[in-house]
PDB file of C-alpha atoms and ligand atoms in Angstrom:
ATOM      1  CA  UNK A   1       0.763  17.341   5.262  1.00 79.00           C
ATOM      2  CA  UNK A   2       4.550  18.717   5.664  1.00 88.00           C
ATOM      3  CA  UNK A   3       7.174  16.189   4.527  1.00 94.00           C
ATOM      4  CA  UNK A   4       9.307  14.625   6.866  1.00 96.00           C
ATOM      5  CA  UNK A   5      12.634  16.763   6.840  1.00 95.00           C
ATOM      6  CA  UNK A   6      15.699  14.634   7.989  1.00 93.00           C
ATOM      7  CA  UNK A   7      17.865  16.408  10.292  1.00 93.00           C
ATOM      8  CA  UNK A   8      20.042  15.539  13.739  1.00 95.00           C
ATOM      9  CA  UNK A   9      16.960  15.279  15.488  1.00 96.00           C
ATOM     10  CA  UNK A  10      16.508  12.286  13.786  1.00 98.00           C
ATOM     11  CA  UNK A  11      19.757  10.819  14.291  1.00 98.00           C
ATOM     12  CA  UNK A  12      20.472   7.864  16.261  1.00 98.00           C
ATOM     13  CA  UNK A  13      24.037   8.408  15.642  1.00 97.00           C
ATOM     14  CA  UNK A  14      24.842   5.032  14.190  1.00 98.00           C
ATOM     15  CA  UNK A  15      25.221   5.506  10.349  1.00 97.00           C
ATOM     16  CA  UNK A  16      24.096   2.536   9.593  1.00 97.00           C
ATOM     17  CA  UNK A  17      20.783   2.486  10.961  1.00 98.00           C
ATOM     18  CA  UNK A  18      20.553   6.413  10.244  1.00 98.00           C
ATOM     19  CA  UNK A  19      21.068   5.229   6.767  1.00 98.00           C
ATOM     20  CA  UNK A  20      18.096   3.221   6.694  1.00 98.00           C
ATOM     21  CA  UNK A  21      15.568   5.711   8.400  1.00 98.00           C
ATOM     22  CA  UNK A  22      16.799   8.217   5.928  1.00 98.00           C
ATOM     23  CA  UNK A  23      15.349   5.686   3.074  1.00 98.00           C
ATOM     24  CA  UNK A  24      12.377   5.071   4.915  1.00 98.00           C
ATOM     25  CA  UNK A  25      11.263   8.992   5.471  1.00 98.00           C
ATOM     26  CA  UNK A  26      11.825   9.008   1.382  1.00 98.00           C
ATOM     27  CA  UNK A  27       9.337   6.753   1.473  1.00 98.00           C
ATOM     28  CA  UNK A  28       6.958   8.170   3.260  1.00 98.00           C
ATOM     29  CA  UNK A  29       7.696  11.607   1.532  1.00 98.00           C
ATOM     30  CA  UNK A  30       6.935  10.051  -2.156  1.00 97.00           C
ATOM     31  CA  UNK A  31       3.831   8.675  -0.559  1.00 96.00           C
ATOM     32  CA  UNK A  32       2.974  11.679   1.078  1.00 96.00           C
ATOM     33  CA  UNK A  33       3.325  13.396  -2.163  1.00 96.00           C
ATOM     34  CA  UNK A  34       1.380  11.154  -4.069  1.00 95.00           C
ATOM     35  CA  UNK A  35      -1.649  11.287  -1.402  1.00 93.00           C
ATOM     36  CA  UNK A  36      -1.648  15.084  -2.172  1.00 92.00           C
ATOM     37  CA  UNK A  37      -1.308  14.897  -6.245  1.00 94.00           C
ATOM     38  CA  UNK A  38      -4.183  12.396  -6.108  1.00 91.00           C
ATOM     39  CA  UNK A  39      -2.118   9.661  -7.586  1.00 93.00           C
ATOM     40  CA  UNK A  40      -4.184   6.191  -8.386  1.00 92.00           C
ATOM     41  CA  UNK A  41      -5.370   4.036  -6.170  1.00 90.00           C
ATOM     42  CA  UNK A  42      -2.615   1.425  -6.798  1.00 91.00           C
ATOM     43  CA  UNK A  43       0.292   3.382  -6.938  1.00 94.00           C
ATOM     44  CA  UNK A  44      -0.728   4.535  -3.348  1.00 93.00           C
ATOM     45  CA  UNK A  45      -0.848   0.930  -2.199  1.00 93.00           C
ATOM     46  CA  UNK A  46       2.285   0.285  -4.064  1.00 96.00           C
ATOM     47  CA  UNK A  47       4.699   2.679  -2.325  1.00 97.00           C
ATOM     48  CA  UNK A  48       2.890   1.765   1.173  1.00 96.00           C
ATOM     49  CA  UNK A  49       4.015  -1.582   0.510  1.00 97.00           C
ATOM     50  CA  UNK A  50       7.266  -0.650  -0.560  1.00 98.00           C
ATOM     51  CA  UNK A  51       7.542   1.429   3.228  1.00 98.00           C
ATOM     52  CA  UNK A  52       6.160  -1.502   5.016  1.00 98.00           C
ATOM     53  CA  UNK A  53       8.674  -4.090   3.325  1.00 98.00           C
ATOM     54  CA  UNK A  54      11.681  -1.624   3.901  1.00 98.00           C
ATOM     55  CA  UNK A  55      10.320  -1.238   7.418  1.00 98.00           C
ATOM     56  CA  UNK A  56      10.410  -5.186   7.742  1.00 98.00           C
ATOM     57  CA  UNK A  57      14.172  -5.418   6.372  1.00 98.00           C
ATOM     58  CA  UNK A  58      14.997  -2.609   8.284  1.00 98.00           C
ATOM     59  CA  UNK A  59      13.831  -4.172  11.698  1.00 98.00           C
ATOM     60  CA  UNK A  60      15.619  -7.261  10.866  1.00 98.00           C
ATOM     61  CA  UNK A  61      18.635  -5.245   9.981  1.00 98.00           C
ATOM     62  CA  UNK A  62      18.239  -3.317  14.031  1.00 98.00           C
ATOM     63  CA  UNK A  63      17.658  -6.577  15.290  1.00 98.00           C
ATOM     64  CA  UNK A  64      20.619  -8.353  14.251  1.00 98.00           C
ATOM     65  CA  UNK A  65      22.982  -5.000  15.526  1.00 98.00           C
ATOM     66  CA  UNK A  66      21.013  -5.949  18.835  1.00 98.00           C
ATOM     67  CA  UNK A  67      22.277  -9.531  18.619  1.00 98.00           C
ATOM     68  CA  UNK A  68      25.488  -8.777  17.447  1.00 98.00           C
ATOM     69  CA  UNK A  69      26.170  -6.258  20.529  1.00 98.00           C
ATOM     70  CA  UNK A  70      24.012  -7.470  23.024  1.00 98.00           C
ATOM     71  CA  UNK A  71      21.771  -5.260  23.813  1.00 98.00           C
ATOM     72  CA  UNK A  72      19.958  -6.019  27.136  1.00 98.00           C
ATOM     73  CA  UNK A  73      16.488  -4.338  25.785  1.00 98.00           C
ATOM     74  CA  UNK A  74      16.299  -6.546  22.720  1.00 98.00           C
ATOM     75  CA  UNK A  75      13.381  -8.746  23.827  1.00 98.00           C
ATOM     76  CA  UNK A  76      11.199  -5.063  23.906  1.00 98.00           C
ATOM     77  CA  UNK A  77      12.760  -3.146  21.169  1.00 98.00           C
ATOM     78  CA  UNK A  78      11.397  -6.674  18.822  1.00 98.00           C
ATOM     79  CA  UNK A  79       7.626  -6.721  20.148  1.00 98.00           C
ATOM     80  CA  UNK A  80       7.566  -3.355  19.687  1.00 98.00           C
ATOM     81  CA  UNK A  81       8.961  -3.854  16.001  1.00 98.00           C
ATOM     82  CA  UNK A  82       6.162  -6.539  15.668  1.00 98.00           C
ATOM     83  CA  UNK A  83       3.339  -4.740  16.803  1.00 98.00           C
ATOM     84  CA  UNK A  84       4.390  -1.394  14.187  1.00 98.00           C
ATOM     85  CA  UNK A  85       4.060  -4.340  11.302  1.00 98.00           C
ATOM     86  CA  UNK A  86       0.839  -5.370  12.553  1.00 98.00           C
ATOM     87  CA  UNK A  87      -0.375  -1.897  12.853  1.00 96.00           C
ATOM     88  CA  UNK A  88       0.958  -0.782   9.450  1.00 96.00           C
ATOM     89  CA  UNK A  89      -0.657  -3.962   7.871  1.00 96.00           C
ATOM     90  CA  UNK A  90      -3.982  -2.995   9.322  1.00 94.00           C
ATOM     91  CA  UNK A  91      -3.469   0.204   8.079  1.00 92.00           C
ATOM     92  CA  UNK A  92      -3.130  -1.344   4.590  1.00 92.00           C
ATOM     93  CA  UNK A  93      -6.139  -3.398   4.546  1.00 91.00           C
ATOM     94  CA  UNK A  94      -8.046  -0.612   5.804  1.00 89.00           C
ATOM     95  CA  UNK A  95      -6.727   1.566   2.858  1.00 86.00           C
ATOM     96  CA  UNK A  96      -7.188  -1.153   0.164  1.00 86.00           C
ATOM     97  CA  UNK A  97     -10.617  -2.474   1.428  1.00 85.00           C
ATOM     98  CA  UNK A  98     -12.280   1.367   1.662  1.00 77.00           C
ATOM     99  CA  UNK A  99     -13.597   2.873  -0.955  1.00 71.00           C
ATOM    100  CA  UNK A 100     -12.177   6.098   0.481  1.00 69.00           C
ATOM    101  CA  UNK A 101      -9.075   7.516  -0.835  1.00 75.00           C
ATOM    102  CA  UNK A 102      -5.600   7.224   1.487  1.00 85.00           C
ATOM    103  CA  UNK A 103      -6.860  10.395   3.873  1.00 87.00           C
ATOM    104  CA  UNK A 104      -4.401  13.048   5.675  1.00 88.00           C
ATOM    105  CA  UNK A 105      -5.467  11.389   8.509  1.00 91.00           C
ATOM    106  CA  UNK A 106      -3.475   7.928   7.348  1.00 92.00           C
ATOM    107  CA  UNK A 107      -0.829   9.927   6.386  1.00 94.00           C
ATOM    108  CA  UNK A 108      -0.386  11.874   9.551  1.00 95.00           C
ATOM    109  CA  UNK A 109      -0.682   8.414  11.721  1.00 94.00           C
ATOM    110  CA  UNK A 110       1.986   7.207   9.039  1.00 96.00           C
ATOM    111  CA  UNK A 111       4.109  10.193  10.058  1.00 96.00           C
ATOM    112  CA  UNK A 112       3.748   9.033  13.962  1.00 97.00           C
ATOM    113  CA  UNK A 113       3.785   5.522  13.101  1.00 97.00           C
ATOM    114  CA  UNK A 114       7.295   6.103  11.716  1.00 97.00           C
ATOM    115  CA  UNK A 115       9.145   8.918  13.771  1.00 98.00           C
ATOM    116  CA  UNK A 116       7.963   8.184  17.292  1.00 98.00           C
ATOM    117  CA  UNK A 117       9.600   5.052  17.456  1.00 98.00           C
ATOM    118  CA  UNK A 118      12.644   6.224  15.842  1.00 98.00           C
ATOM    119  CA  UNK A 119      12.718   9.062  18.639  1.00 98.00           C
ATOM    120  CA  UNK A 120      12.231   7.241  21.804  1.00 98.00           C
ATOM    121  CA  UNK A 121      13.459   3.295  21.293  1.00 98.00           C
ATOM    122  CA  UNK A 122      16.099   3.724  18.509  1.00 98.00           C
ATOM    123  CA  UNK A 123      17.112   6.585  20.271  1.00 98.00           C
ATOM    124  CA  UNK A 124      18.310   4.317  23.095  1.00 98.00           C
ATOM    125  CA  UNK A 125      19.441   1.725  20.801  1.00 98.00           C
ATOM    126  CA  UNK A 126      21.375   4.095  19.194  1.00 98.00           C
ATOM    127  CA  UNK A 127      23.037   5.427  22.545  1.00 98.00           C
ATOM    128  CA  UNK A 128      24.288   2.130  23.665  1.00 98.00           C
ATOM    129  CA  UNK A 129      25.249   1.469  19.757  1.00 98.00           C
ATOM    130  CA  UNK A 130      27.612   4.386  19.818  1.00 97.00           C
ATOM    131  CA  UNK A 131      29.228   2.817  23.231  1.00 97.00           C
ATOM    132  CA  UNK A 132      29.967  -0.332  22.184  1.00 96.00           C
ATOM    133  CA  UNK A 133      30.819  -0.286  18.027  1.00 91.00           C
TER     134      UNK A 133
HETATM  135 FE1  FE2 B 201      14.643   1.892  13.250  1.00 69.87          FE
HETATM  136 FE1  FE2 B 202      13.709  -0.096  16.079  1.00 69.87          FE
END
């Protein structure tokens, strides 16, 4: 599996939440790289929880920009926050309950887990952020 490379196709174009996604593909990278150098069990399950509590402060972070600027698609942009913790959190009981290693195929729903929501709905938030700040 390929890291993530950050680039403008990333962007949002608000620094502050570009800031944050940057930290979060780190994230995923060091994981990523761990999954291939076979790296223990726990540290595996340590840096996915260090992506999924970033995530969490992160999505609090993009909520309160929402607030602050009222953005009329809050109410969405949230549930769809919630349901990405939920996912990633069954994700992580699946990983620490199996005896199975963390599989490219975790990874590579990690990888959509993370950018696909950062391409479609941030990308909107970040249109109307650039408007209004
Ligand atoms: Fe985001
Ligand atoms: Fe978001």
């Amino acid at each position: 599996m390929k890291d993530i490379v950050w680039g403008e196709i990333l962007s949002i174009g608000v620094d502050e939440i570009d800031e944050d996604h940057r930290k979060l593909v780190t994230i995923f990278n060091i994981l990523n790289h761990a999954v291939v150098e076979g790296a223990a069990p726990e540290y595996l399950a340590a840096t996915l929880e260090e992506l999924i509590n970033c995530t969490v402060w992160h999505f609090s972070h993009e909520e309160r920009l929402m607030l602050k600027h009222q953005y009329a698609d809050t109410a969405e942009h949230k549930a769809e926050h919630r349901e990405l913790i939920e996912s990633a959190k069954e994700l992580q009981q699946e990983i620490l309950q199996a005896d199975k290693p963390f599989t490219d195929e975790h990874i590579a729903s990690l990888e959509r887990w993370l950018t696909e929501h950062i391409l479609t709905t941030d990308m909107r938030l970040g249109s109307y952020l650039s408007q209004v700040i």
